PDB file of C-alpha atoms in Angstrom:
ATOM      1  CA  LEU C  30       0.000   0.000   0.000  1.00  0.00           C
ATOM      2  CA  PRO C  31       1.913   3.087  -1.220  1.00  0.00           C
ATOM      3  CA  GLU C  32       1.654   6.427   0.567  1.00  0.00           C
ATOM      4  CA  ASN C  33      -0.113   7.883  -2.464  1.00  0.00           C
ATOM      5  CA  ASN C  34      -2.734   5.376  -3.544  1.00  0.00           C
ATOM      6  CA  PRO C  35      -2.696   4.673  -7.299  1.00  0.00           C
ATOM      7  CA  LEU C  36      -6.474   4.953  -7.531  1.00  0.00           C
ATOM      8  CA  TYR C  37      -8.517   5.681 -10.657  1.00  0.00           C
ATOM      9  CA  LYS C  38     -10.858   8.419  -9.465  1.00  0.00           C
ATOM     10  CA  GLY C  39     -13.311   7.952 -12.319  1.00  0.00           C
ATOM     11  CA  MET C  40     -13.951   4.318 -11.362  1.00  0.00           C
ATOM     12  CA  LEU C  41     -16.459   3.026  -8.887  1.00  0.00           C
ATOM     13  CA  VAL C  42     -14.923   1.346  -5.856  1.00  0.00           C
ATOM     14  CA  SER C  43     -16.361  -1.961  -7.072  1.00  0.00           C
ATOM     15  CA  GLU C  44     -14.765  -1.508 -10.512  1.00  0.00           C
ATOM     16  CA  PHE C  45     -11.357  -0.675  -9.048  1.00  0.00           C
ATOM     17  CA  LEU C  46     -11.364  -3.675  -6.713  1.00  0.00           C
ATOM     18  CA  ASN C  47     -12.372  -5.972  -9.555  1.00  0.00           C
ATOM     19  CA  LEU C  48      -9.542  -4.524 -11.663  1.00  0.00           C
ATOM     20  CA  SER C  49      -7.157  -5.168  -8.753  1.00  0.00           C
ATOM     21  CA  ALA C  50      -8.420  -8.749  -8.586  1.00  0.00           C
ATOM     22  CA  ASP C  51      -7.791  -9.134 -12.330  1.00  0.00           C
ATOM     23  CA  LEU C  52      -4.237  -7.782 -11.956  1.00  0.00           C
ATOM     24  CA  LYS C  53      -3.611 -10.282  -9.156  1.00  0.00           C
ATOM     25  CA  ALA C  54      -5.054 -13.054 -11.355  1.00  0.00           C
ATOM     26  CA  LEU C  55      -7.562 -14.106  -8.711  1.00  0.00           C
ATOM     27  CA  PRO C  56      -9.722 -16.968  -9.997  1.00  0.00           C
ATOM     28  CA  LYS C  57     -13.329 -16.073 -10.781  1.00  0.00           C
ATOM     29  CA  ALA C  58     -14.595 -18.955  -8.655  1.00  0.00           C
ATOM     30  CA  GLY C  59     -13.474 -17.532  -5.312  1.00  0.00           C
ATOM     31  CA  ARG C  60     -13.436 -13.863  -6.249  1.00  0.00           C
ATOM     32  CA  LYS C  61     -16.701 -12.850  -4.567  1.00  0.00           C
ATOM     33  CA  LYS C  62     -15.514 -14.305  -1.281  1.00  0.00           C
ATOM     34  CA  GLU C  63     -12.192 -12.432  -1.585  1.00  0.00           C
ATOM     35  CA  LEU C  64     -13.963  -9.155  -2.394  1.00  0.00           C
ATOM     36  CA  ASP C  65     -16.463  -9.576   0.429  1.00  0.00           C
ATOM     37  CA  SER C  66     -13.658 -10.298   2.885  1.00  0.00           C
ATOM     38  CA  ALA C  67     -11.565  -7.290   1.829  1.00  0.00           C
ATOM     39  CA  VAL C  68     -14.548  -4.923   1.801  1.00  0.00           C
ATOM     40  CA  SER C  69     -15.677  -6.136   5.205  1.00  0.00           C
ATOM     41  CA  SER C  70     -12.173  -5.880   6.702  1.00  0.00           C
ATOM     42  CA  VAL C  71     -11.939  -2.149   5.961  1.00  0.00           C
ATOM     43  CA  SER C  72     -15.666  -1.295   6.265  1.00  0.00           C
ATOM     44  CA  ILE C  73     -16.288   0.181   2.811  1.00  0.00           C
ATOM     45  CA  GLY C  74     -19.540  -1.621   2.017  1.00  0.00           C
ATOM     46  CA  ASP C  75     -21.470   1.659   2.132  1.00  0.00           C
ATOM     47  CA  VAL C  76     -19.317   3.222  -0.620  1.00  0.00           C
ATOM     48  CA  TYR C  77     -18.803   0.104  -2.752  1.00  0.00           C
ATOM     49  CA  TYR C  78     -20.790   1.500  -5.699  1.00  0.00           C
ATOM     50  CA  ARG C  79     -19.630   5.116  -5.393  1.00  0.00           C
ATOM     51  CA  PRO C  80     -17.010   6.833  -7.593  1.00  0.00           C
ATOM     52  CA  ILE C  81     -13.587   6.936  -5.943  1.00  0.00           C
ATOM     53  CA  GLY C  82     -13.286  10.640  -6.813  1.00  0.00           C
ATOM     54  CA  GLU C  83     -16.170  11.441  -4.471  1.00  0.00           C
ATOM     55  CA  LEU C  84     -14.600   9.796  -1.437  1.00  0.00           C
ATOM     56  CA  SER C  85     -12.691  11.453   1.400  1.00  0.00           C
ATOM     57  CA  LYS C  86      -8.984  10.717   1.729  1.00  0.00           C
ATOM     58  CA  GLY C  87      -9.757   8.431   4.655  1.00  0.00           C
ATOM     59  CA  TYR C  88     -12.067   6.306   2.524  1.00  0.00           C
ATOM     60  CA  ARG C  89      -9.585   6.309  -0.351  1.00  0.00           C
ATOM     61  CA  GLN C  90      -7.005   4.877   2.047  1.00  0.00           C
ATOM     62  CA  ARG C  91      -9.503   2.170   2.937  1.00  0.00           C
ATOM     63  CA  VAL C  92     -10.040   1.350  -0.738  1.00  0.00           C
ATOM     64  CA  GLY C  93      -6.268   1.048  -1.265  1.00  0.00           C
ATOM     65  CA  LEU C  94      -6.018  -1.157   1.824  1.00  0.00           C
ATOM     66  CA  ALA C  95      -8.843  -3.358   0.549  1.00  0.00           C
ATOM     67  CA  ALA C  96      -6.995  -3.782  -2.766  1.00  0.00           C
ATOM     68  CA  SER C  97      -3.818  -4.799  -0.920  1.00  0.00           C
ATOM     69  CA  LEU C  98      -5.761  -7.455   1.023  1.00  0.00           C
ATOM     70  CA  LEU C  99      -7.122  -9.175  -2.075  1.00  0.00           C
ATOM     71  CA  GLY C 100      -5.609 -12.628  -2.383  1.00  0.00           C
ATOM     72  CA  SER C 101      -5.261 -12.911   1.420  1.00  0.00           C
ATOM     73  CA  PRO C 102      -1.522 -12.144   1.580  1.00  0.00           C
ATOM     74  CA  ASP C 103       0.457 -13.249   4.627  1.00  0.00           C
ATOM     75  CA  ILE C 104       2.408  -9.963   4.583  1.00  0.00           C
ATOM     76  CA  VAL C 105       1.106  -6.456   3.878  1.00  0.00           C
ATOM     77  CA  ILE C 106       3.549  -3.550   3.487  1.00  0.00           C
ATOM     78  CA  MET C 107       2.225  -0.033   4.130  1.00  0.00           C
ATOM     79  CA  ASP C 108       4.054   3.241   3.510  1.00  0.00           C
ATOM     80  CA  GLU C 109       2.844   6.144   5.699  1.00  0.00           C
ATOM     81  CA  PRO C 110      -0.768   4.868   5.671  1.00  0.00           C
ATOM     82  CA  THR C 111      -2.208   7.762   7.717  1.00  0.00           C
ATOM     83  CA  GLU C 112      -0.339  10.617   6.006  1.00  0.00           C
ATOM     84  CA  GLY C 113      -2.635  13.591   5.342  1.00  0.00           C
ATOM     85  CA  LEU C 114      -5.576  12.243   7.330  1.00  0.00           C
ATOM     86  CA  ASP C 115      -7.427  14.293   9.921  1.00  0.00           C
ATOM     87  CA  PRO C 116      -7.318  13.083  13.576  1.00  0.00           C
ATOM     88  CA  ASN C 117     -10.585  11.128  13.311  1.00  0.00           C
ATOM     89  CA  GLN C 118      -9.570   9.446  10.047  1.00  0.00           C
ATOM     90  CA  ARG C 119      -6.135   8.686  11.506  1.00  0.00           C
ATOM     91  CA  THR C 120      -7.699   6.907  14.482  1.00  0.00           C
ATOM     92  CA  GLU C 121     -10.078   4.960  12.239  1.00  0.00           C
ATOM     93  CA  THR C 122      -7.237   3.886   9.923  1.00  0.00           C
ATOM     94  CA  ARG C 123      -5.081   2.807  12.857  1.00  0.00           C
ATOM     95  CA  ASN C 124      -7.922   0.653  14.151  1.00  0.00           C
ATOM     96  CA  LEU C 125      -8.365  -0.889  10.693  1.00  0.00           C
ATOM     97  CA  ILE C 126      -4.650  -1.691  10.518  1.00  0.00           C
ATOM     98  CA  LYS C 127      -4.768  -3.323  13.951  1.00  0.00           C
ATOM     99  CA  GLY C 128      -7.675  -5.461  12.744  1.00  0.00           C
ATOM    100  CA  VAL C 129      -5.796  -6.429   9.579  1.00  0.00           C
ATOM    101  CA  ALA C 130      -2.722  -7.347  11.659  1.00  0.00           C
ATOM    102  CA  LYS C 131      -4.613  -9.970  13.650  1.00  0.00           C
ATOM    103  CA  ASN C 132      -4.366 -12.462  10.788  1.00  0.00           C
ATOM    104  CA  ARG C 133      -1.156 -11.461   9.010  1.00  0.00           C
ATOM    105  CA  THR C 134       2.132  -9.611   9.354  1.00  0.00           C
ATOM    106  CA  VAL C 135       1.940  -5.874   8.672  1.00  0.00           C
ATOM    107  CA  ILE C 136       5.166  -4.024   7.877  1.00  0.00           C
ATOM    108  CA  LEU C 137       4.746  -0.294   8.390  1.00  0.00           C
ATOM    109  CA  SER C 138       7.231   2.177   6.897  1.00  0.00           C
ATOM    110  CA  THR C 139       7.048   5.544   8.646  1.00  0.00           C
ATOM    111  CA  HIS C 140       9.074   8.452  10.012  1.00  0.00           C
ATOM    112  CA  VAL C 141       6.269   9.368  12.419  1.00  0.00           C
ATOM    113  CA  MET C 142       7.307   7.867  15.738  1.00  0.00           C
ATOM    114  CA  GLN C 143       3.869   8.320  17.327  1.00  0.00           C
ATOM    115  CA  GLU C 144       2.448   6.225  14.494  1.00  0.00           C
ATOM    116  CA  ALA C 145       4.934   3.451  15.184  1.00  0.00           C
ATOM    117  CA  LEU C 146       4.237   3.584  18.925  1.00  0.00           C
ATOM    118  CA  ALA C 147       0.489   3.421  18.345  1.00  0.00           C
ATOM    119  CA  LEU C 148       0.622   0.461  15.967  1.00  0.00           C
ATOM    120  CA  CYS C 149       3.790  -1.594  16.223  1.00  0.00           C
ATOM    121  CA  SER C 150       4.739  -4.482  18.480  1.00  0.00           C
ATOM    122  CA  ARG C 151       8.270  -4.469  17.040  1.00  0.00           C
ATOM    123  CA  MET C 152      10.278  -1.528  15.733  1.00  0.00           C
ATOM    124  CA  ILE C 153      13.375  -1.468  13.555  1.00  0.00           C
ATOM    125  CA  ILE C 154      15.216   1.828  13.115  1.00  0.00           C
ATOM    126  CA  ILE C 155      17.404   2.086  10.010  1.00  0.00           C
ATOM    127  CA  ASN C 156      20.178   4.638   9.550  1.00  0.00           C
ATOM    128  CA  LYS C 157      22.005   4.890   6.209  1.00  0.00           C
ATOM    129  CA  GLY C 158      20.963   1.362   5.277  1.00  0.00           C
ATOM    130  CA  ARG C 159      22.004  -0.246   8.580  1.00  0.00           C
ATOM    131  CA  PHE C 160      19.848  -1.551  11.415  1.00  0.00           C
ATOM    132  CA  VAL C 161      20.660   0.574  14.481  1.00  0.00           C
ATOM    133  CA  ALA C 162      17.867  -0.688  16.730  1.00  0.00           C
ATOM    134  CA  ASP C 163      15.497  -3.634  16.824  1.00  0.00           C
ATOM    135  CA  GLY C 164      12.996  -4.437  19.575  1.00  0.00           C
ATOM    136  CA  THR C 165       9.661  -3.603  21.136  1.00  0.00           C
ATOM    137  CA  PRO C 166       8.942   0.094  21.772  1.00  0.00           C
ATOM    138  CA  GLU C 167       9.482  -0.541  25.486  1.00  0.00           C
ATOM    139  CA  GLU C 168      12.856  -2.207  24.847  1.00  0.00           C
ATOM    140  CA  LEU C 169      14.044   0.682  22.673  1.00  0.00           C
ATOM    141  CA  GLN C 170      13.004   3.228  25.271  1.00  0.00           C
ATOM    142  CA  LYS C 171      14.763   1.282  28.003  1.00  0.00           C
ATOM    143  CA  ALA C 172      17.964   0.828  25.992  1.00  0.00           C
ATOM    144  CA  ALA C 173      18.106   4.548  25.203  1.00  0.00           C
ATOM    145  CA  LYS C 174      18.009   5.602  28.838  1.00  0.00           C
ATOM    146  CA  HIS C 175      21.521   6.497  29.878  1.00  0.00           C
ATOM    147  CA  GLU C 176      20.033   8.408  32.788  1.00  0.00           C
ATOM    148  CA  ARG C 177      16.746   8.568  34.644  1.00  0.00           C
ATOM    149  CA  VAL C 178      14.875  11.819  34.996  1.00  0.00           C
ATOM    150  CA  LEU C 179      12.431  12.250  37.867  1.00  0.00           C
ATOM    151  CA  LYS C 180       9.914  15.088  37.878  1.00  0.00           C
ATOM    152  CA  LEU C 181       8.905  16.274  41.318  1.00  0.00           C
ATOM    153  CA  GLU C 182       6.427  18.924  42.343  1.00  0.00           C
ATOM    154  CA  VAL C 183       6.906  19.631  46.023  1.00  0.00           C
ATOM    155  CA  GLU C 184       6.130  22.190  48.711  1.00  0.00           C
ATOM    156  CA  GLY C 185       8.455  22.627  51.692  1.00  0.00           C
ATOM    157  CA  GLN C 186      11.773  23.884  53.030  1.00  0.00           C
ATOM    158  CA  GLY C 187      15.334  22.760  52.251  1.00  0.00           C
ATOM    159  CA  VAL C 188      14.359  20.887  49.092  1.00  0.00           C
ATOM    160  CA  ASP C 189      17.402  21.772  46.985  1.00  0.00           C
ATOM    161  CA  LEU C 190      20.064  20.842  49.546  1.00  0.00           C
ATOM    162  CA  ALA C 191      18.328  17.656  50.683  1.00  0.00           C
ATOM    163  CA  LEU C 192      17.853  16.303  47.146  1.00  0.00           C
ATOM    164  CA  ARG C 193      21.428  17.072  46.117  1.00  0.00           C
ATOM    165  CA  SER C 194      22.680  15.079  49.100  1.00  0.00           C
ATOM    166  CA  LEU C 195      21.073  11.838  47.881  1.00  0.00           C
ATOM    167  CA  ALA C 196      23.475   9.206  46.539  1.00  0.00           C
ATOM    168  CA  GLY C 197      23.229   8.803  42.764  1.00  0.00           C
ATOM    169  CA  VAL C 198      21.894  12.294  42.028  1.00  0.00           C
ATOM    170  CA  GLU C 199      23.835  13.821  39.150  1.00  0.00           C
ATOM    171  CA  HIS C 200      21.958  17.087  38.646  1.00  0.00           C
ATOM    172  CA  VAL C 201      18.988  18.975  40.098  1.00  0.00           C
ATOM    173  CA  ASP C 202      17.012  21.725  38.346  1.00  0.00           C
ATOM    174  CA  ILE C 203      14.523  23.692  40.436  1.00  0.00           C
ATOM    175  CA  GLY C 204      11.918  26.182  39.264  1.00  0.00           C
ATOM    176  CA  LYS C 205       8.858  27.783  40.824  1.00  0.00           C
ATOM    177  CA  THR C 206       5.264  27.001  39.961  1.00  0.00           C
ATOM    178  CA  SER C 207       2.098  28.494  41.421  1.00  0.00           C
ATOM    179  CA  GLY C 208       2.082  29.379  45.111  1.00  0.00           C
ATOM    180  CA  ASN C 209       4.857  27.844  47.205  1.00  0.00           C
ATOM    181  CA  ARG C 210       5.321  24.776  45.044  1.00  0.00           C
ATOM    182  CA  LEU C 211       8.654  23.919  43.459  1.00  0.00           C
ATOM    183  CA  GLU C 212       9.013  22.085  40.163  1.00  0.00           C
ATOM    184  CA  VAL C 213      12.100  19.884  40.349  1.00  0.00           C
ATOM    185  CA  LYS C 214      13.909  17.823  37.712  1.00  0.00           C
ATOM    186  CA  ILE C 215      16.320  15.244  39.117  1.00  0.00           C
ATOM    187  CA  MET C 216      18.836  13.503  36.836  1.00  0.00           C
ATOM    188  CA  THR C 217      20.246  10.235  38.168  1.00  0.00           C
ATOM    189  CA  ASN C 218      22.186   7.198  37.044  1.00  0.00           C
ATOM    190  CA  LYS C 219      19.815   4.825  35.232  1.00  0.00           C
ATOM    191  CA  ASP C 220      20.420   2.059  37.793  1.00  0.00           C
ATOM    192  CA  ILE C 221      19.412   4.199  40.793  1.00  0.00           C
ATOM    193  CA  GLU C 222      15.832   4.180  42.085  1.00  0.00           C
ATOM    194  CA  LEU C 223      15.341   7.357  44.124  1.00  0.00           C
ATOM    195  CA  ARG C 224      11.601   7.479  44.666  1.00  0.00           C
ATOM    196  CA  PRO C 225      11.650   5.616  48.024  1.00  0.00           C
ATOM    197  CA  GLU C 226      14.441   7.909  49.275  1.00  0.00           C
ATOM    198  CA  ILE C 227      12.523  11.006  48.171  1.00  0.00           C
ATOM    199  CA  SER C 228       9.444   9.737  50.005  1.00  0.00           C
ATOM    200  CA  ARG C 229      11.497   9.312  53.183  1.00  0.00           C
ATOM    201  CA  LEU C 230      12.919  12.828  52.799  1.00  0.00           C
ATOM    202  CA  ALA C 231       9.433  14.229  52.329  1.00  0.00           C
ATOM    203  CA  HIS C 232       8.283  12.524  55.513  1.00  0.00           C
ATOM    204  CA  SER C 233      11.246  13.676  57.608  1.00  0.00           C
ATOM    205  CA  HIS C 234      11.111  17.279  56.280  1.00  0.00           C
ATOM    206  CA  ASN C 235       7.307  17.595  56.314  1.00  0.00           C
ATOM    207  CA  TRP C 236       7.176  18.273  52.571  1.00  0.00           C
ATOM    208  CA  ILE C 237       3.973  18.061  50.566  1.00  0.00           C
ATOM    209  CA  ILE C 238       4.506  16.100  47.359  1.00  0.00           C
ATOM    210  CA  TRP C 239       2.063  17.021  44.609  1.00  0.00           C
ATOM    211  CA  LYS C 240       3.707  14.986  41.872  1.00  0.00           C
ATOM    212  CA  LEU C 241       6.494  12.403  41.581  1.00  0.00           C
ATOM    213  CA  ALA C 242       7.000  10.546  38.305  1.00  0.00           C
ATOM    214  CA  GLU C 243       9.722   9.294  35.997  1.00  0.00           C
ATOM    215  CA  GLU C 244       9.966  11.209  32.752  1.00  0.00           C
ATOM    216  CA  GLU C 245       9.670   8.970  29.708  1.00  0.00           C
ATOM    217  CA  HIS C 246      12.054   9.358  26.806  1.00  0.00           C
ATOM    218  CA  LYS C 247      10.140  10.442  23.717  1.00  0.00           C
ATOM    219  CA  MET C 248      10.535   8.105  20.761  1.00  0.00           C
ATOM    220  CA  GLU C 249      11.459  11.088  18.570  1.00  0.00           C
ATOM    221  CA  ASP C 250      14.439  11.772  20.844  1.00  0.00           C
ATOM    222  CA  ILE C 251      15.474   8.117  20.692  1.00  0.00           C
ATOM    223  CA  PHE C 252      15.213   8.121  16.882  1.00  0.00           C
ATOM    224  CA  HIS C 253      17.303  11.305  16.674  1.00  0.00           C
ATOM    225  CA  LYS C 254      19.961   9.890  18.973  1.00  0.00           C
ATOM    226  CA  LEU C 255      20.214   6.567  17.137  1.00  0.00           C
ATOM    227  CA  THR C 256      20.342   8.102  13.660  1.00  0.00           C
ATOM    228  CA  SER C 257      22.778  10.902  14.488  1.00  0.00           C
ATOM    229  CA  GLU C 258      25.407   8.782  16.256  1.00  0.00           C
ATOM    230  CA  GLU C 259      28.201   7.218  14.226  1.00  0.00           C
TER     231      GLU C 259
END
């Protein structure tokens, strides 16, 4: 399924899918079953006899996906399948792809990391023709963490000095939020778990903790790091 569907806008959806079946040399005997299955998989029964030129881009993507499913392939390759779609169409197309992937392997080619995170159970990042990463999204995020970043929103006295005294803390950034609250970013070695220690400090110093969470590495940052390193 190319990014830009090679659709004939003057054709009806039914005509285009039958042409696709001819090009794939699908036998006439089982063709109706193949067409019904493809149409049902991407929910285009309501536009089956409409001209392709009258359809929204979201529905045109569905028609292209239906054509790629004819012949029940074990592998479907999609290039930027949600490019140019509005948020609602993007969500619908993602759900269709997840449905298609239940019975076959789907290979998705994309530079949009959020798309990969939303759809893929395995990600391969390629830089200049070489594999630089291969694993689940969680594995890639974990491997990219050379340090842990904790975000803390706290109210109390002596926060800066107390946090800097903790073993494993490499850097502390403190800023003010509304009222007396402090917004703190704590950088630590990736093998150090500081949250229990921070909880003990809060108890002993009578701090009020409004927020304490580990900051996740964005997949875009991981992609940039992996493709910019030699």
